[in-house]
Amino acid sequence: MNKIEKVQRWLADNNEDVALISDPKTIQYLTTFYSDPAERVLMLVVFKNDDPFLFGPALETEAIKDTGWTSPVYGYLDHEDPWKMIADQISARHANNEKFAIEKAQLSVERLENLQQLFPNGDFSANLTPFIEQMRLIKSADEIEKLKIAGKWDDFALQKGFEAVQAGKTEDQVAADLQYALMQNGIMELSFPSLVQSAAHAAEPHGATSEKKIENNKLVLFDLGTVWQGYISDASRTIAVGKPDEKSMDIHKVCLEAQLTAQAAVKPGITAAQLDKIARDVIAKAGYGEYFIHRLGHGMGMSEHEFPSIMEGNDMELQPGMCFSIEPGIYIPNVAGVRIEDCVHVTETGSEPFTHTTKELRVSTK
């Protein structure tokens, strides 16, 4: 049973007529075609008892066909009403389609209202998102192989970033150097904008790479990711420039212990909450518990952040094929920030990481 057929089976089992799939990543997962349509409309329409169709901007239709998609493709011009065209195609197949499953985590209110106006008797209460999350949860051997290759390029990027670090250079310059090295090797797409943060700037876990100059005797945090055939990598390392103060060195030591301890504990049957607690207890015991201010990890695959969250309150048991990050962090305002991260896949007996760059503290003397 292929992926589209699984959606059709879900529709039949849940007494729904049509699935309206609007998340570009879900569409890629189900069809292999990816495009970010921005303000335009891209939708995969799957029927319980009929062939699906892909609908999108006219400028995308040939690209869709080039992927090998053999079911109908419909395109629209910018001056045309895409919602009416989608509705017409749905009604042409089955005039009595009234039960629609949507991705509630993705479809905007405005777009839902457009559909409701065209199908005034339609029931849009069914949420397809949890089913899609479960489909994507356990990765196949082919998916894991692609994630491994993405991880190999992440290791390459980390090494190039480390080589580029130098007191007096800006964070932006270091990020540009490592990204250029990737591009020279044909890696043109990143999972997310490369993050290089130095000294106290790294205490902002959702900060951004900036024009701040790297200082001597400070830590530098890297968070990098690449894309290989639609699958992403994601890894964090923190290195030293010169000889940082004892506080900075201590938080790196504690964060490393938390990351290694949690990663070693991954195995089928342990829960996401238990894994989070293992890392959190190490940090709390060292006196830094209040500075670990995010979940331990997130699912990953075709998207940087996928289901499930590795965090307190999530009692889901880990299973072979699950892929997620393990990324404890300690962020002390006006002092320093450290995060150390590998993404792993669960095996029958434990786990294997996708990245292999050393997590021990590397010291740059430039």
CSV table of C-alpha atoms in Angstrom, one decimal:
chain,number,residue,atom,x,y,z
A,1,MET,CA,0.0,0.0,0.0
A,2,ASN,CA,1.5,3.3,-1.1
A,3,LYS,CA,1.3,6.5,0.9
A,4,ILE,CA,-1.7,7.9,-1.1
A,5,GLU,CA,-3.6,4.6,-0.6
A,6,LYS,CA,-2.9,4.9,3.2
A,7,VAL,CA,-4.6,8.3,3.2
A,8,GLN,CA,-7.5,6.8,1.2
A,9,ARG,CA,-7.8,4.0,3.7
A,10,TRP,CA,-7.9,6.5,6.6
A,11,LEU,CA,-10.7,8.4,4.8
A,12,ALA,CA,-12.7,5.2,4.5
A,13,ASP,CA,-12.1,4.1,8.0
A,14,ASN,CA,-13.1,7.5,9.4
A,15,ASN,CA,-16.1,8.0,7.1
A,16,GLU,CA,-14.6,11.0,5.3
A,17,ASP,CA,-15.0,11.8,1.6
A,18,VAL,CA,-12.0,14.0,0.7
A,19,ALA,CA,-8.6,15.0,2.2
A,20,LEU,CA,-7.5,18.6,1.4
A,21,ILE,CA,-3.7,18.6,1.9
A,22,SER,CA,-2.1,22.0,1.9
A,23,ASP,CA,1.2,21.7,3.8
A,24,PRO,CA,4.0,21.7,1.2
A,25,LYS,CA,6.0,19.3,3.2
A,26,THR,CA,3.1,16.8,3.5
A,27,ILE,CA,2.6,17.1,-0.3
A,28,GLN,CA,6.3,16.4,-0.8
A,29,TYR,CA,6.1,13.4,1.5
A,30,LEU,CA,3.1,11.9,-0.3
A,31,THR,CA,4.1,12.8,-3.9
A,32,THR,CA,7.8,13.7,-4.0
A,33,PHE,CA,7.0,17.2,-5.4
A,34,TYR,CA,8.0,20.2,-3.3
A,35,SER,CA,7.4,23.8,-3.8
A,36,ASP,CA,6.9,26.7,-1.4
A,37,PRO,CA,4.0,28.5,-3.1
A,38,ALA,CA,4.2,31.6,-0.9
A,39,GLU,CA,0.9,33.5,-1.3
A,40,ARG,CA,-0.3,31.2,-4.1
A,41,VAL,CA,-2.3,28.0,-3.6
A,42,LEU,CA,-0.9,24.5,-3.7
A,43,MET,CA,-3.1,21.6,-2.7
A,44,LEU,CA,-3.2,17.8,-3.0
A,45,VAL,CA,-6.8,16.5,-3.1
A,46,VAL,CA,-7.3,12.9,-2.2
A,47,PHE,CA,-10.6,11.1,-2.6
A,48,LYS,CA,-11.8,8.1,-0.7
A,49,ASN,CA,-12.9,6.3,-3.9
A,50,ASP,CA,-11.3,8.2,-6.8
A,51,ASP,CA,-7.9,9.3,-8.1
A,52,PRO,CA,-6.2,12.2,-6.4
A,53,PHE,CA,-5.2,15.4,-8.1
A,54,LEU,CA,-2.6,18.1,-7.5
A,55,PHE,CA,-3.6,21.7,-7.9
A,56,GLY,CA,-1.2,24.6,-8.0
A,57,PRO,CA,0.1,27.6,-9.9
A,58,ALA,CA,0.3,27.1,-13.7
A,59,LEU,CA,4.0,27.9,-13.5
A,60,GLU,CA,4.4,24.7,-11.4
A,61,THR,CA,2.5,22.2,-13.5
A,62,GLU,CA,5.4,21.0,-15.6
A,63,ALA,CA,7.6,20.6,-12.6
A,64,ILE,CA,4.9,18.5,-10.9
A,65,LYS,CA,4.8,16.2,-14.0
A,66,ASP,CA,8.6,15.9,-14.1
A,67,THR,CA,8.5,14.2,-10.7
A,68,GLY,CA,6.6,11.3,-12.2
A,69,TRP,CA,3.2,12.2,-10.8
A,70,THR,CA,0.7,10.3,-13.0
A,71,SER,CA,-2.6,11.5,-11.6
A,72,PRO,CA,-4.3,14.7,-12.8
A,73,VAL,CA,-2.6,18.1,-12.4
A,74,TYR,CA,-4.4,21.3,-12.7
A,75,GLY,CA,-2.9,24.8,-12.8
A,76,TYR,CA,-4.3,28.3,-12.4
A,77,LEU,CA,-3.2,31.7,-13.6
A,78,ASP,CA,-2.8,34.5,-11.1
A,79,HIS,CA,-6.0,36.3,-12.2
A,80,GLU,CA,-8.1,33.1,-11.7
A,81,ASP,CA,-9.9,32.0,-8.5
A,82,PRO,CA,-8.1,28.9,-7.3
A,83,TRP,CA,-10.7,28.0,-4.7
A,84,LYS,CA,-13.5,27.9,-7.2
A,85,MET,CA,-11.4,25.8,-9.6
A,86,ILE,CA,-10.6,23.3,-6.8
A,87,ALA,CA,-14.3,23.2,-5.8
A,88,ASP,CA,-15.3,22.6,-9.4
A,89,GLN,CA,-12.9,19.7,-9.8
A,90,ILE,CA,-14.1,18.1,-6.5
A,91,SER,CA,-17.8,18.5,-7.5
A,92,ALA,CA,-17.1,17.1,-10.9
A,93,ARG,CA,-16.1,13.8,-9.4
A,94,HIS,CA,-18.7,13.5,-6.7
A,95,ALA,CA,-21.4,16.1,-6.2
A,96,ASN,CA,-22.3,14.9,-2.8
A,97,ASN,CA,-18.8,15.2,-1.2
A,98,GLU,CA,-19.6,16.9,2.1
A,99,LYS,CA,-17.0,15.5,4.6
A,100,PHE,CA,-13.6,17.0,4.3
A,101,ALA,CA,-10.5,16.3,6.3
A,102,ILE,CA,-8.0,19.1,6.6
A,103,GLU,CA,-4.6,19.8,8.1
A,104,LYS,CA,-5.7,21.9,11.0
A,105,ALA,CA,-2.1,22.7,12.0
A,106,GLN,CA,-1.5,24.3,8.6
A,107,LEU,CA,-4.6,25.6,6.8
A,108,SER,CA,-5.2,29.2,7.6
A,109,VAL,CA,-8.6,30.6,8.8
A,110,GLU,CA,-8.9,32.7,5.6
A,111,ARG,CA,-8.4,29.7,3.3
A,112,LEU,CA,-10.8,27.5,5.4
A,113,GLU,CA,-13.4,30.2,5.1
A,114,ASN,CA,-13.0,30.3,1.3
A,115,LEU,CA,-13.6,26.5,1.2
A,116,GLN,CA,-16.6,26.8,3.5
A,117,GLN,CA,-18.2,29.4,1.2
A,118,LEU,CA,-17.9,27.1,-1.8
A,119,PHE,CA,-19.1,24.1,0.2
A,120,PRO,CA,-21.8,25.5,2.5
A,121,ASN,CA,-23.0,22.1,3.5
A,122,GLY,CA,-19.4,20.8,4.0
A,123,ASP,CA,-18.2,19.4,7.3
A,124,PHE,CA,-14.5,20.4,7.8
A,125,SER,CA,-14.2,19.2,11.4
A,126,ALA,CA,-11.9,16.2,10.7
A,127,ASN,CA,-8.3,16.8,11.4
A,128,LEU,CA,-5.8,14.9,9.1
A,129,THR,CA,-2.7,16.3,10.9
A,130,PRO,CA,-2.4,13.6,13.6
A,131,PHE,CA,-2.6,10.8,11.0
A,132,ILE,CA,0.1,12.4,8.8
A,133,GLU,CA,2.3,12.8,11.9
A,134,GLN,CA,2.0,9.1,12.6
A,135,MET,CA,2.7,8.3,9.0
A,136,ARG,CA,5.9,10.3,9.1
A,137,LEU,CA,6.9,9.2,12.6
A,138,ILE,CA,8.7,5.9,11.7
A,139,LYS,CA,11.3,6.4,9.0
A,140,SER,CA,12.0,3.8,6.3
A,141,ALA,CA,15.5,2.5,5.6
A,142,ASP,CA,15.6,4.8,2.5
A,143,GLU,CA,14.7,7.8,4.6
A,144,ILE,CA,17.3,7.0,7.2
A,145,GLU,CA,19.9,6.7,4.5
A,146,LYS,CA,19.1,10.2,3.2
A,147,LEU,CA,19.2,11.5,6.7
A,148,LYS,CA,22.7,10.0,7.1
A,149,ILE,CA,23.9,11.7,4.0
A,150,ALA,CA,22.5,15.0,5.2
A,151,GLY,CA,24.3,14.4,8.5
A,152,LYS,CA,27.6,13.8,6.7
A,153,TRP,CA,27.3,17.3,5.1
A,154,ASP,CA,26.4,18.8,8.5
A,155,ASP,CA,29.7,17.4,9.8
A,156,PHE,CA,31.4,19.0,6.9
A,157,ALA,CA,29.8,22.3,7.6
A,158,LEU,CA,30.7,22.2,11.3
A,159,GLN,CA,34.3,21.5,10.4
A,160,LYS,CA,34.4,24.4,7.9
A,161,GLY,CA,32.8,26.7,10.5
A,162,PHE,CA,35.3,25.7,13.1
A,163,GLU,CA,38.1,26.5,10.7
A,164,ALA,CA,36.6,29.9,9.9
A,165,VAL,CA,36.4,31.0,13.5
A,166,GLN,CA,38.8,33.8,14.4
A,167,ALA,CA,38.7,36.5,17.0
A,168,GLY,CA,37.7,39.8,15.3
A,169,LYS,CA,35.7,38.1,12.5
A,170,THR,CA,31.9,38.6,12.7
A,171,GLU,CA,29.4,35.8,13.3
A,172,ASP,CA,28.0,36.6,9.8
A,173,GLN,CA,31.4,36.2,8.2
A,174,VAL,CA,31.9,32.7,9.8
A,175,ALA,CA,28.4,31.6,8.6
A,176,ALA,CA,29.2,32.9,5.1
A,177,ASP,CA,32.4,31.0,5.0
A,178,LEU,CA,30.9,27.6,5.9
A,179,GLN,CA,27.9,28.1,3.6
A,180,TYR,CA,30.2,29.0,0.7
A,181,ALA,CA,32.1,25.8,1.3
A,182,LEU,CA,28.9,23.8,1.2
A,183,MET,CA,27.9,25.5,-2.1
A,184,GLN,CA,31.2,24.8,-3.6
A,185,ASN,CA,30.4,21.1,-2.9
A,186,GLY,CA,27.0,21.3,-4.4
A,187,ILE,CA,25.0,21.6,-1.2
A,188,MET,CA,22.7,24.5,-2.0
A,189,GLU,CA,19.9,24.1,0.5
A,190,LEU,CA,20.1,24.5,4.3
A,191,SER,CA,17.6,23.1,6.8
A,192,PHE,CA,17.5,26.6,8.4
A,193,PRO,CA,19.6,29.7,8.4
A,194,SER,CA,23.1,28.8,9.9
A,195,LEU,CA,23.4,30.0,13.5
A,196,VAL,CA,26.7,31.2,14.8
A,197,GLN,CA,26.5,33.0,18.2
A,198,SER,CA,29.4,34.1,20.3
A,199,ALA,CA,30.0,34.9,24.0
A,200,ALA,CA,26.8,36.2,25.8
A,201,HIS,CA,25.0,36.4,22.5
A,202,ALA,CA,24.7,32.6,22.6
A,203,ALA,CA,22.6,32.9,25.8
A,204,GLU,CA,19.7,33.8,23.4
A,205,PRO,CA,18.6,30.3,22.2
A,206,HIS,CA,16.4,31.7,19.5
A,207,GLY,CA,18.8,34.5,18.5
A,208,ALA,CA,20.2,35.0,15.1
A,209,THR,CA,23.6,35.2,13.5
A,210,SER,CA,24.7,38.8,13.7
A,211,GLU,CA,27.4,41.4,12.9
A,212,LYS,CA,28.8,40.8,16.4
A,213,LYS,CA,32.6,40.3,16.4
A,214,ILE,CA,33.9,37.1,17.9
A,215,GLU,CA,35.9,37.8,21.0
A,216,ASN,CA,39.0,36.1,22.3
A,217,ASN,CA,38.6,33.8,25.4
A,218,LYS,CA,34.9,33.2,24.7
A,219,LEU,CA,32.6,30.4,23.5
A,220,VAL,CA,31.1,30.2,20.1
A,221,LEU,CA,27.9,28.2,19.4
A,222,PHE,CA,27.1,26.6,16.1
A,223,ASP,CA,23.7,25.3,15.0
A,224,LEU,CA,23.7,24.0,11.4
A,225,GLY,CA,21.7,21.9,9.1
A,226,THR,CA,21.8,20.8,5.4
A,227,VAL,CA,19.2,19.2,3.1
A,228,TRP,CA,19.8,16.0,1.1
A,229,GLN,CA,17.0,15.0,-1.3
A,230,GLY,CA,14.4,16.6,0.9
A,231,TYR,CA,15.7,15.3,4.2
A,232,ILE,CA,17.4,17.5,6.7
A,233,SER,CA,20.2,17.4,9.2
A,234,ASP,CA,20.5,19.4,12.4
A,235,ALA,CA,23.4,19.6,14.9
A,236,SER,CA,24.8,22.0,17.4
A,237,ARG,CA,28.3,22.3,18.8
A,238,THR,CA,30.0,24.9,21.1
A,239,ILE,CA,33.7,25.6,20.8
A,240,ALA,CA,36.1,27.9,22.5
A,241,VAL,CA,38.3,30.7,21.2
A,242,GLY,CA,41.3,31.1,23.4
A,243,LYS,CA,40.7,30.3,27.1
A,244,PRO,CA,37.2,31.2,28.3
A,245,ASP,CA,36.5,31.8,32.0
A,246,GLU,CA,35.8,28.9,34.4
A,247,LYS,CA,32.1,29.5,34.4
A,248,SER,CA,31.9,29.1,30.6
A,249,MET,CA,34.0,26.0,30.7
A,250,ASP,CA,31.9,24.5,33.5
A,251,ILE,CA,28.6,25.0,31.7
A,252,HIS,CA,30.0,23.3,28.6
A,253,LYS,CA,31.2,20.4,30.7
A,254,VAL,CA,27.7,20.0,32.3
A,255,CYS,CA,25.9,20.4,29.0
A,256,LEU,CA,28.1,17.8,27.4
A,257,GLU,CA,27.5,15.3,30.2
A,258,ALA,CA,23.7,15.9,29.9
A,259,GLN,CA,23.8,15.3,26.1
A,260,LEU,CA,25.9,12.2,26.3
A,261,THR,CA,23.9,10.7,29.1
A,262,ALA,CA,20.6,11.2,27.4
A,263,GLN,CA,21.9,10.0,24.0
A,264,ALA,CA,23.3,6.8,25.7
A,265,ALA,CA,19.9,6.2,27.3
A,266,VAL,CA,17.9,6.1,24.0
A,267,LYS,CA,16.4,2.7,23.3
A,268,PRO,CA,13.0,1.3,22.4
A,269,GLY,CA,10.5,1.5,25.3
A,270,ILE,CA,11.9,4.5,27.1
A,271,THR,CA,9.5,7.5,27.0
A,272,ALA,CA,10.1,10.9,25.6
A,273,ALA,CA,9.5,12.4,29.1
A,274,GLN,CA,11.9,10.0,30.7
A,275,LEU,CA,14.6,10.9,28.2
A,276,ASP,CA,14.0,14.6,28.8
A,277,LYS,CA,14.3,14.1,32.6
A,278,ILE,CA,17.6,12.2,32.3
A,279,ALA,CA,19.3,15.2,30.7
A,280,ARG,CA,17.4,17.8,32.8
A,281,ASP,CA,18.5,16.0,36.0
A,282,VAL,CA,22.2,16.3,35.1
A,283,ILE,CA,21.9,20.0,34.5
A,284,ALA,CA,19.7,20.6,37.6
A,285,LYS,CA,22.2,18.6,39.8
A,286,ALA,CA,25.0,20.9,38.7
A,287,GLY,CA,22.9,24.0,39.7
A,288,TYR,CA,21.9,25.2,36.2
A,289,GLY,CA,18.4,23.8,36.0
A,290,GLU,CA,16.8,27.2,35.7
A,291,TYR,CA,18.9,27.9,32.6
A,292,PHE,CA,17.7,24.9,30.6
A,293,ILE,CA,14.6,26.6,29.2
A,294,HIS,CA,13.4,24.4,26.3
A,295,ARG,CA,12.5,20.8,25.6
A,296,LEU,CA,15.3,18.2,25.1
A,297,GLY,CA,14.4,17.6,21.5
A,298,HIS,CA,12.1,17.5,18.5
A,299,GLY,CA,11.3,15.0,15.8
A,300,MET,CA,13.0,15.5,12.4
A,301,GLY,CA,13.0,14.1,8.9
A,302,MET,CA,11.7,16.2,6.0
A,303,SER,CA,11.2,19.1,8.3
A,304,GLU,CA,13.4,20.6,10.9
A,305,HIS,CA,10.8,20.3,13.6
A,306,GLU,CA,8.5,17.3,13.4
A,307,PHE,CA,6.4,15.2,15.7
A,308,PRO,CA,7.1,14.2,18.5
A,309,SER,CA,8.5,16.5,21.1
A,310,ILE,CA,11.0,15.0,23.5
A,311,MET,CA,9.8,16.7,26.6
A,312,GLU,CA,8.2,16.5,30.0
A,313,GLY,CA,4.6,15.3,29.8
A,314,ASN,CA,5.1,13.3,26.6
A,315,ASP,CA,4.7,9.6,27.7
A,316,MET,CA,5.1,8.3,24.1
A,317,GLU,CA,7.4,5.3,24.1
A,318,LEU,CA,10.3,5.5,21.6
A,319,GLN,CA,10.2,2.9,18.8
A,320,PRO,CA,12.8,1.8,16.2
A,321,GLY,CA,12.8,4.2,13.2
A,322,MET,CA,11.9,7.3,15.2
A,323,CYS,CA,14.2,10.2,14.5
A,324,PHE,CA,14.7,13.2,16.8
A,325,SER,CA,17.2,15.7,18.3
A,326,ILE,CA,18.9,15.5,21.7
A,327,GLU,CA,19.9,19.1,22.4
A,328,PRO,CA,20.2,20.2,26.0
A,329,GLY,CA,21.3,23.8,26.5
A,330,ILE,CA,22.4,26.1,29.3
A,331,TYR,CA,21.8,29.8,28.7
A,332,ILE,CA,23.0,32.3,31.3
A,333,PRO,CA,22.2,35.9,30.4
A,334,ASN,CA,25.1,38.2,30.0
A,335,VAL,CA,27.5,35.3,30.6
A,336,ALA,CA,27.4,32.6,27.9
A,337,GLY,CA,25.2,30.0,26.2
A,338,VAL,CA,26.0,26.4,25.4
A,339,ARG,CA,24.0,23.9,23.3
A,340,ILE,CA,25.2,20.5,22.2
A,341,GLU,CA,23.0,18.5,19.8
A,342,ASP,CA,22.9,15.4,17.7
A,343,CYS,CA,19.9,14.0,15.9
A,344,VAL,CA,19.5,10.2,16.2
A,345,HIS,CA,17.4,7.4,14.9
A,346,VAL,CA,16.2,4.7,17.3
A,347,THR,CA,17.5,1.2,16.5
A,348,GLU,CA,16.3,-2.2,17.9
A,349,THR,CA,18.8,-1.9,20.8
A,350,GLY,CA,19.6,1.8,21.2
A,351,SER,CA,20.3,4.6,18.8
A,352,GLU,CA,22.7,5.9,16.1
A,353,PRO,CA,23.5,9.6,15.5
A,354,PHE,CA,23.4,11.2,12.1
A,355,THR,CA,26.3,13.5,12.9
A,356,HIS,CA,29.7,12.4,14.3
A,357,THR,CA,31.7,15.6,14.9
A,358,THR,CA,33.4,15.4,18.3
A,359,LYS,CA,31.4,17.0,21.1
A,360,GLU,CA,34.4,17.5,23.4
A,361,LEU,CA,35.4,21.1,23.8
A,362,ARG,CA,37.4,22.2,20.8
A,363,VAL,CA,39.7,25.2,21.3
A,364,SER,CA,40.6,27.6,18.5
A,365,THR,CA,43.8,29.6,19.0
A,366,LYS,CA,43.5,31.9,16.0
